[in-house]
Short mmCIF file of C-alpha atoms and ligand atoms in Angstrom, two decimals:
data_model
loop_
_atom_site.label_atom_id
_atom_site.label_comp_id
_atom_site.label_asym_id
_atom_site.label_seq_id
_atom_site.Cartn_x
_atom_site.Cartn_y
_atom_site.Cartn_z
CA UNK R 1013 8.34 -3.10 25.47
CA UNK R 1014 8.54 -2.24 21.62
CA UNK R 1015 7.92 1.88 21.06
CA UNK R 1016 4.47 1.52 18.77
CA UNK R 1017 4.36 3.04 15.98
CA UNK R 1018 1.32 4.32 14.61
CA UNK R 1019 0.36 4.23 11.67
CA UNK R 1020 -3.36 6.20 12.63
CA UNK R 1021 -1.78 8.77 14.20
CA UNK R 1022 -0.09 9.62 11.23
CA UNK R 1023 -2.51 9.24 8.39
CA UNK R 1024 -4.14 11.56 10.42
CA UNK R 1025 -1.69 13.87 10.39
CA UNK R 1026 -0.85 13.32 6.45
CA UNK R 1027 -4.12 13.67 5.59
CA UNK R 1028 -5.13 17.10 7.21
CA UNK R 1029 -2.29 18.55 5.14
CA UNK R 1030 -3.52 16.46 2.28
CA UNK R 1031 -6.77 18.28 2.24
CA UNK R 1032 -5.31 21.65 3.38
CA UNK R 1033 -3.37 21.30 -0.24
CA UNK R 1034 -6.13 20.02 -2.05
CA UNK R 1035 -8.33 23.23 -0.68
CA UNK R 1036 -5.60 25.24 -2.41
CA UNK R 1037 -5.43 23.39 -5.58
CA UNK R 1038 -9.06 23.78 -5.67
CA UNK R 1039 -8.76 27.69 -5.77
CA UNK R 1040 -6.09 27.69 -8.15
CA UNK R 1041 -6.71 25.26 -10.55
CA UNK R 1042 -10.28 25.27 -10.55
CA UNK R 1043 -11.31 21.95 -9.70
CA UNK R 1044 -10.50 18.82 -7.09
CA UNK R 1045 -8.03 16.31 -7.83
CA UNK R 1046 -10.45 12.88 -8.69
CA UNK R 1047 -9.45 9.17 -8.13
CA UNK R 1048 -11.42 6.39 -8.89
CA UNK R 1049 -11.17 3.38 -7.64
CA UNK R 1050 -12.96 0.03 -9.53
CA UNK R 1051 -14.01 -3.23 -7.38
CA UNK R 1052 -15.41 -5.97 -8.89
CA UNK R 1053 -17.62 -8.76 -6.91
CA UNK R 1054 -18.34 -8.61 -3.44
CA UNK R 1055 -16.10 -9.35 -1.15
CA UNK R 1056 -16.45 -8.04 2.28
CA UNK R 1057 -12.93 -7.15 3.04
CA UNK R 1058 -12.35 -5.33 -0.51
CA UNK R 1059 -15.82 -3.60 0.42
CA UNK R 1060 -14.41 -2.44 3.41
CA UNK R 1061 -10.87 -1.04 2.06
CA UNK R 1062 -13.07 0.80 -1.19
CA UNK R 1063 -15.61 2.37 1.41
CA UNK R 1064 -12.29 3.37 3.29
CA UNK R 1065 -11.01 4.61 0.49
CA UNK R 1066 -13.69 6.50 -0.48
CA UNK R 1067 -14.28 8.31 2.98
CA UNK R 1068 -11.09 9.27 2.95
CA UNK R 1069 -11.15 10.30 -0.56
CA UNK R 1070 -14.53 12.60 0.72
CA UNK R 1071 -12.82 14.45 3.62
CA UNK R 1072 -9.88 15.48 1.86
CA UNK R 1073 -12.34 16.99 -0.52
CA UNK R 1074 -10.69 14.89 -3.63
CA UNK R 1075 -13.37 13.47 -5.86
CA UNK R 1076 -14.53 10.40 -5.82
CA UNK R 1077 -15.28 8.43 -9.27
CA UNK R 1078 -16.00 5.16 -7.85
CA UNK R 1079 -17.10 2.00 -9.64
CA UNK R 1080 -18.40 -1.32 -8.82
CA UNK R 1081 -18.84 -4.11 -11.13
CA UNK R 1082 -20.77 -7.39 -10.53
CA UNK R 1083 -18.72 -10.59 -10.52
CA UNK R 1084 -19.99 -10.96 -13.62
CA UNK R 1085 -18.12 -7.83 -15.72
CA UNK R 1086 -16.14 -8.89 -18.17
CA UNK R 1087 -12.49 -8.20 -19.42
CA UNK R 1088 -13.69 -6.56 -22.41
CA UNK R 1089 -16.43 -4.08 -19.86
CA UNK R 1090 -13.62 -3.34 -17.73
CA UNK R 1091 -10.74 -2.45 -20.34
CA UNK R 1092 -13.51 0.27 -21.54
CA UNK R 1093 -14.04 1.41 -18.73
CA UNK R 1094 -9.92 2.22 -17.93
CA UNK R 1095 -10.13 3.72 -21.11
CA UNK R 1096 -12.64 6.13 -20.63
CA UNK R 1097 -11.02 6.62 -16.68
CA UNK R 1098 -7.60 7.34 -18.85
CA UNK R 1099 -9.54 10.04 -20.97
CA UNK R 1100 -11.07 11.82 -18.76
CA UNK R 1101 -9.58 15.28 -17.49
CA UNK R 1102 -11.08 15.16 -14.12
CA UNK R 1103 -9.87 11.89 -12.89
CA UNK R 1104 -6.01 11.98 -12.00
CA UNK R 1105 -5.80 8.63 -10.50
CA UNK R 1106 -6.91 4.86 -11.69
CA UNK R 1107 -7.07 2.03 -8.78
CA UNK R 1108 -8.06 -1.48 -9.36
CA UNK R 1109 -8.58 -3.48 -5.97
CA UNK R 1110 -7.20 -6.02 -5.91
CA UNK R 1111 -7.70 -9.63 -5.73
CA UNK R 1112 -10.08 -9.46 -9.24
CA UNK R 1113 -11.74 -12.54 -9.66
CA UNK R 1114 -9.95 -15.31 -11.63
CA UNK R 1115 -11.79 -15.11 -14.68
CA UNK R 1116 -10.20 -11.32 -15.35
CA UNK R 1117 -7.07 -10.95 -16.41
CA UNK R 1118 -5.70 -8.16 -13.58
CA UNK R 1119 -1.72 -7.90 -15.25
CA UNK R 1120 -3.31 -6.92 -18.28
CA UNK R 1121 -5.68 -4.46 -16.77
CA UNK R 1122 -3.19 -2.72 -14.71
CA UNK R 1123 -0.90 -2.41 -17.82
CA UNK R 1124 -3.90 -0.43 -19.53
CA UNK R 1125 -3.93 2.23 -17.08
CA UNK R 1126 -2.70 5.90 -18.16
CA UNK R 1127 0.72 5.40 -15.89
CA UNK R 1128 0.13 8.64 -15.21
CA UNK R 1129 -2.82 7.91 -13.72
CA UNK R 1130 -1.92 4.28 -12.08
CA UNK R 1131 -2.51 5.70 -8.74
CA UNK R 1132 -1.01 2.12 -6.98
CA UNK R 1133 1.94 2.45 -8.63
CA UNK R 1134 1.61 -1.30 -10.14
CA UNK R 1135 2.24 -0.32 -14.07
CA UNK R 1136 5.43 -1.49 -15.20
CA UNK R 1137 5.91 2.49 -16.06
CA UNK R 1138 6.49 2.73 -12.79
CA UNK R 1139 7.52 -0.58 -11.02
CA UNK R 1140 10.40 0.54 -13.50
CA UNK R 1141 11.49 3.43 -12.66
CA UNK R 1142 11.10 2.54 -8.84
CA UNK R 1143 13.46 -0.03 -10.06
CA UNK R 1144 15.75 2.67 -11.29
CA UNK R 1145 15.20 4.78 -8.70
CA UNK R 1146 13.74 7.38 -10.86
CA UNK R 1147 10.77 9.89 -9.50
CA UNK R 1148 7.81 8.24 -10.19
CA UNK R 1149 3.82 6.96 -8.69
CA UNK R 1150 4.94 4.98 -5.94
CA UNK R 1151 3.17 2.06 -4.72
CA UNK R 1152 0.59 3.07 -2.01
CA UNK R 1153 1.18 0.13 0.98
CA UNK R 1154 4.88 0.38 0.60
CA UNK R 1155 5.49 3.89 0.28
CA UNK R 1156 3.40 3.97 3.53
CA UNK R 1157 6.37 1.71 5.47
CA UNK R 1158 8.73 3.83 4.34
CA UNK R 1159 6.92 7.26 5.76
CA UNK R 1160 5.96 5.10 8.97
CA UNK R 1161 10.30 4.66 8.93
CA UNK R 1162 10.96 8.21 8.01
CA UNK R 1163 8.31 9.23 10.95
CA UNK R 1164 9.61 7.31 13.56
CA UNK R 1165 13.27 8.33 12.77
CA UNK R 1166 14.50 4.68 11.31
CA UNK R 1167 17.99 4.81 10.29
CA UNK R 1168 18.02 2.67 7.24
CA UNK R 1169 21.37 3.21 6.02
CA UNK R 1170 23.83 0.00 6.16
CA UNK R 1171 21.61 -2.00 8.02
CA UNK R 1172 20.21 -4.90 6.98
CA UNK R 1173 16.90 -4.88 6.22
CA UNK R 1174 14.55 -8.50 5.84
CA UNK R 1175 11.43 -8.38 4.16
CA UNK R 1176 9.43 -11.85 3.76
CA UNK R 1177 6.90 -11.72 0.88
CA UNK R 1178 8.02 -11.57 -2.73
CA UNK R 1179 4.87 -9.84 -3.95
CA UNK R 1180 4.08 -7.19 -6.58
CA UNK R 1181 2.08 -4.92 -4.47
CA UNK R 1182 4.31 -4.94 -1.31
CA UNK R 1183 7.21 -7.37 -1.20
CA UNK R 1184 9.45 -6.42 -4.47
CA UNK R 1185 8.35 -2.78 -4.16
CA UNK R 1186 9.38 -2.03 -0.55
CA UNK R 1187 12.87 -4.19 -1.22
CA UNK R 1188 13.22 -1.74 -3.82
CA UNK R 1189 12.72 1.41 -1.98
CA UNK R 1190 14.71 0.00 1.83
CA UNK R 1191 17.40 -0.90 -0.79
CA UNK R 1192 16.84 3.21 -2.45
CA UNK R 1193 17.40 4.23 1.00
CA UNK R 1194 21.08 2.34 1.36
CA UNK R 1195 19.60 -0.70 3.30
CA UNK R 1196 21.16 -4.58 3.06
CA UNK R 1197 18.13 -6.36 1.68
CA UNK R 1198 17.30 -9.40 2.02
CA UNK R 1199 14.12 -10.82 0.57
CA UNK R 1200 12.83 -14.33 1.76
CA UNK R 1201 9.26 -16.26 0.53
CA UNK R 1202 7.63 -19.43 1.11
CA UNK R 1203 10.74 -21.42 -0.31
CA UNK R 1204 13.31 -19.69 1.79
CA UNK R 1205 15.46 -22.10 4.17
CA UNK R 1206 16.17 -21.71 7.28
CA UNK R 1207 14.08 -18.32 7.42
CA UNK R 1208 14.44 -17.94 11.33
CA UNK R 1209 18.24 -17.54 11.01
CA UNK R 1210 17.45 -14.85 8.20
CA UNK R 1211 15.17 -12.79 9.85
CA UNK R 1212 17.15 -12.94 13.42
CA UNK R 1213 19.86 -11.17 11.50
CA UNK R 1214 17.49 -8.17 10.68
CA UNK R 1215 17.59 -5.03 12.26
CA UNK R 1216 14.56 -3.70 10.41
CA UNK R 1217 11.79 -6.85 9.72
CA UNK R 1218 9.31 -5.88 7.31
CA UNK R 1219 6.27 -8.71 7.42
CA UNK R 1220 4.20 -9.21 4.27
CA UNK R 1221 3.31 -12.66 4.18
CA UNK R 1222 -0.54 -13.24 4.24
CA UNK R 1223 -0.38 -15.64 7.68
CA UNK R 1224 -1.30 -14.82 11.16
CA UNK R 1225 0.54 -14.00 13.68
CA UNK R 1226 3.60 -15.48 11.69
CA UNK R 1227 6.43 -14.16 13.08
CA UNK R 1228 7.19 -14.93 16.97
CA UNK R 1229 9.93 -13.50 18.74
CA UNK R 1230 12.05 -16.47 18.05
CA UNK R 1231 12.80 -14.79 14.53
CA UNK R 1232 13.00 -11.14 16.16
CA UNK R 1233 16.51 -9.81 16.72
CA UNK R 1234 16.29 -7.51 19.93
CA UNK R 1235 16.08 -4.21 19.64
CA UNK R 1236 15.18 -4.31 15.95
CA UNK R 1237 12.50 -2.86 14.21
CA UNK R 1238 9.28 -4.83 12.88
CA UNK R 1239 6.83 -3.24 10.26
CA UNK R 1240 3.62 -6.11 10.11
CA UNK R 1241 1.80 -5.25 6.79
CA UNK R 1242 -0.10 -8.40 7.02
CA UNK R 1243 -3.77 -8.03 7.75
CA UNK R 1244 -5.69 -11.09 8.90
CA UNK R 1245 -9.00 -12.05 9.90
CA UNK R 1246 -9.19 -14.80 12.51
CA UNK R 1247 -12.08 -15.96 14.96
CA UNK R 1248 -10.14 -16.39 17.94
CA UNK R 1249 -11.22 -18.52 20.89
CA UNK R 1250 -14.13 -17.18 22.27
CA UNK R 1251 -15.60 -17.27 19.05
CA UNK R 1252 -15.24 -13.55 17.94
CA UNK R 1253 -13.69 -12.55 14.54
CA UNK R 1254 -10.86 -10.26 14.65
CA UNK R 1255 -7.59 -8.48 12.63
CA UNK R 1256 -4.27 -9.51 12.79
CA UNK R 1257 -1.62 -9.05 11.09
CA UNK R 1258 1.40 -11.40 10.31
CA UNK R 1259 3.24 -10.39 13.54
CA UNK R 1260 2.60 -12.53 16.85
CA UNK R 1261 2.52 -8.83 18.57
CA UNK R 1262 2.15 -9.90 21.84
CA UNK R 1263 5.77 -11.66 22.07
CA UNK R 1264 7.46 -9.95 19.45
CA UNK R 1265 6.42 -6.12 21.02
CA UNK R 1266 8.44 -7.69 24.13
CA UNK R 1267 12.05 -7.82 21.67
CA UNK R 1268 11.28 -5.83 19.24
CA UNK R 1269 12.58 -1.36 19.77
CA UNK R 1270 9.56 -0.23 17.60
CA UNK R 1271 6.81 -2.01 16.09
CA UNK R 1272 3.43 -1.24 14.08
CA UNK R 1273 -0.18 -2.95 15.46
CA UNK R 1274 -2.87 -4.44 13.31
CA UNK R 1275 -5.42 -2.37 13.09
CA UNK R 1276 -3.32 0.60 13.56
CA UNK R 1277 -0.05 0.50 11.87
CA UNK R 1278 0.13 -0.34 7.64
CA UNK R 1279 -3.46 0.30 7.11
CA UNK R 1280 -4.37 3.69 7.64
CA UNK R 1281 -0.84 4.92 5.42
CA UNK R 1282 -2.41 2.67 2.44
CA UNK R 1283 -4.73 5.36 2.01
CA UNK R 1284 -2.90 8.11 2.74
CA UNK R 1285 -0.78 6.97 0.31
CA UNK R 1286 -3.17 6.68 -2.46
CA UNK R 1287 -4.99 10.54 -1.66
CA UNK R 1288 -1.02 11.60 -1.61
CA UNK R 1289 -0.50 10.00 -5.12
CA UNK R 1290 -3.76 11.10 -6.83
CA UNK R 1291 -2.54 14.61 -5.67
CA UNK R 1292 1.03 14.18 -7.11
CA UNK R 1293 -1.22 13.23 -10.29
CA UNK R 1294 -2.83 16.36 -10.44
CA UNK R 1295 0.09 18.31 -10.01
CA UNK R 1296 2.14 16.91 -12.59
CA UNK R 1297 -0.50 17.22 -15.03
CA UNK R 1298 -1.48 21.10 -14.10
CA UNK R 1299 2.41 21.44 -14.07
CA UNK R 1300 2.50 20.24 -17.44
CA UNK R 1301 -0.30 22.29 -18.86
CA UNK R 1302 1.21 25.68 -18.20
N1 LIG V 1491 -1.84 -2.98 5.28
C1 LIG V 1491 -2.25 -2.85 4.01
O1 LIG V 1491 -2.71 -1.82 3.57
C2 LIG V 1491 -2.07 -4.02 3.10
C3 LIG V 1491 -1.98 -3.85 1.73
C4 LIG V 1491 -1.72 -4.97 0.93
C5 LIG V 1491 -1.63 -6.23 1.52
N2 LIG V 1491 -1.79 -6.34 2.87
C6 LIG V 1491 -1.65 -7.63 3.56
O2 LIG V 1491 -0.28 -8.01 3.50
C7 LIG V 1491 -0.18 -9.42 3.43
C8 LIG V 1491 0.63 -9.78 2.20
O3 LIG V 1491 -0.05 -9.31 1.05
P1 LIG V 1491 0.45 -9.66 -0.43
O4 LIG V 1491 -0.53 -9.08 -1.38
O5 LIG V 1491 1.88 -9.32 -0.55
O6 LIG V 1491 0.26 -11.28 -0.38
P2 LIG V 1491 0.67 -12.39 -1.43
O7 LIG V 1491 0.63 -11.88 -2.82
O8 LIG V 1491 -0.14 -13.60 -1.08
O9 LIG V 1491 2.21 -12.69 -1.09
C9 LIG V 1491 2.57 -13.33 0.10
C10 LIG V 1491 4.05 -13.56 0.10
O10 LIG V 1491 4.37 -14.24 1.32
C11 LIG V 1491 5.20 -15.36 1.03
N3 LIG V 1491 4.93 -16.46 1.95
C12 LIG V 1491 3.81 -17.17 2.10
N4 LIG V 1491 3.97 -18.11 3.02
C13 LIG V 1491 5.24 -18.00 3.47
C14 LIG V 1491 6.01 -18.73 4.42
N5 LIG V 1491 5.50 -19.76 5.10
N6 LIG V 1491 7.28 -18.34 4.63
C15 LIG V 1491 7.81 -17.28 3.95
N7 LIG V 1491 7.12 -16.58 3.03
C16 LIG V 1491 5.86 -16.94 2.80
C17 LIG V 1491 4.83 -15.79 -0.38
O11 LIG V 1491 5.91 -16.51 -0.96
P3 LIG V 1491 5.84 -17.11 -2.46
O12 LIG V 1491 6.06 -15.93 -3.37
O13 LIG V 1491 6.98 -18.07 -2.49
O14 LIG V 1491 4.50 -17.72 -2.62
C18 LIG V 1491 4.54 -14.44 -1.05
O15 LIG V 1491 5.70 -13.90 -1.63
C19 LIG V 1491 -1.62 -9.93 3.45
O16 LIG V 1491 -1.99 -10.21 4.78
C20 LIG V 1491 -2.43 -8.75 2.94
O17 LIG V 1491 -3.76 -8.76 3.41
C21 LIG V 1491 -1.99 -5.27 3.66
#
């Protein structure tokens, strides 16, 4: 059986030195590092991450400058609203949650936030210099795989590494940092061939596809290691609604040497991620005050 990694275990862990450091900041500097985060609509499972977020946010005694908008906002509402966000001294980090509704125009959003504030790391400020490798807001879900890696002692180096999804919030961006860290990539999507005989050659599988219980051991290489970022809700057979991710853990944690579990796994490091970046935030901008 596959070593779990968990993801819960160390959020937890990330986040008590998270708020240790903000406690610190706080004397120093004279106030909290602020985030806010801005969902529009209501859709239960963005609900839940925001409230999440916000918790989270709470206990690591960062400040919270939450907003939610009606389906109804408009582009024009919202763009003011990132601009005041981007003015404003006490909030070091901006983060839309995402899926906006179709009406709004969420590439042009994201490209109005301060990129020193884009606390998802989804400007093109910083998608770039990921892409150069240069320091830089890091995007919160894949950044989280990579410290789940580091954690858990991964070597990355010269193996090849498969990641199926092509998105811009975790695909491209955590090909971009396995590749950073000296790993074969490989990056496969819904048009890939023959994906089976890709992802059998993987020795690290990262999952990011959107589709339950996806991958089945079939595609698993033994002994190799298998991030699932998806997150899934399903209503199984009795009836009863229920996560998964895009991992069929029950017969890939029988190949697989390590492997993350929905709930459990991804999740939790999303927003540690995002408490870890609005702190970065701060700190560059007290940094650059002096
Ligand atoms: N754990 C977390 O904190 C966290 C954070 C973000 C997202 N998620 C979850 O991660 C999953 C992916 O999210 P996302 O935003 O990246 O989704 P997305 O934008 O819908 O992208 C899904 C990707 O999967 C590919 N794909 C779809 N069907 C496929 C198939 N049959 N074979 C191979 N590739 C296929 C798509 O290919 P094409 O590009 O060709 O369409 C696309 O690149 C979702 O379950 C989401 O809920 C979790």
């Amino acid at each position: 059986m596959a070593v779990i990694i968990d993801g819960k275990a160390l959020a937890k862990k990330m986040q008590k030195a998270i708020a240790e450091e903000v406690s610190q900041l706080q004397t120093q500097y004279g106030r909290p590092p602020g985030l806010a985060v801005l969902m529009v609509g209501d859709n239960p499972a963005s609900a839940a991450y925001v409230r999440n977020k916000e918790t989270a946010c709470h206990k690591a005694g960062i400040t919270s400058f939450g907003k939610h908008f009606p389906a109804s906002v408009t582009q024009t509402e919202l763009e003011q609203v990132i601009d005041e966000l981007n003015a404003d001294d006490r909030v070091d980090g901006i983060l839309i949650q995402l899926p906006l509704p179709e009406n709004l125009d969420a590439i042009a959003l994201l490209n109005r936030l301060d990129p020193d504030k884009d606390a998802d790391g989804l400007h093109p400020n910083n998608l770039g210099k990921l892409a150069r490798g240069e320091v830089g807001l890091r995007s919160c879900t894949p950044a989280g795989v990579m410290e789940l890696l580091a954690e858990s002692k991964i070597d990355i180096a010269g193996k090849n590494a498969v990641v199926i999804g092509r998105s811009i919030l975790v695909g491209k961006p955590v090909a971009l940092m396995l590749l950073e860290e000296n790993a074969t990539v490989t990056i496969a999507h819904s048009r890939t061939k023959n994906l089976a005989e890709i992802t059998r050659k993987a020795d690290i599988l990262i999952a990011a596809i959107g589709r339950p219980e996806f991958v089945t051991a079939e595609m698993v290489k033994p002994n190799a290691v298998v991030i699932d970022v998806g997150i899934n809700r399903i209503t199984d057979y009795e009836g009863k609604s229920r996560l998964v991710g895009d991992v069929d853990y029950a017969s890939v944690s029988e190949v697989a040497s390590h492997i993350t579990p929905v709930p459990g796994g991804v999740g939790p490091m999303t927003v540690t991620m995002l408490l870890h970046n609005t702190v970065w935030s701060y700190k560059e901008k007290v940094k650059s005050k002096k």
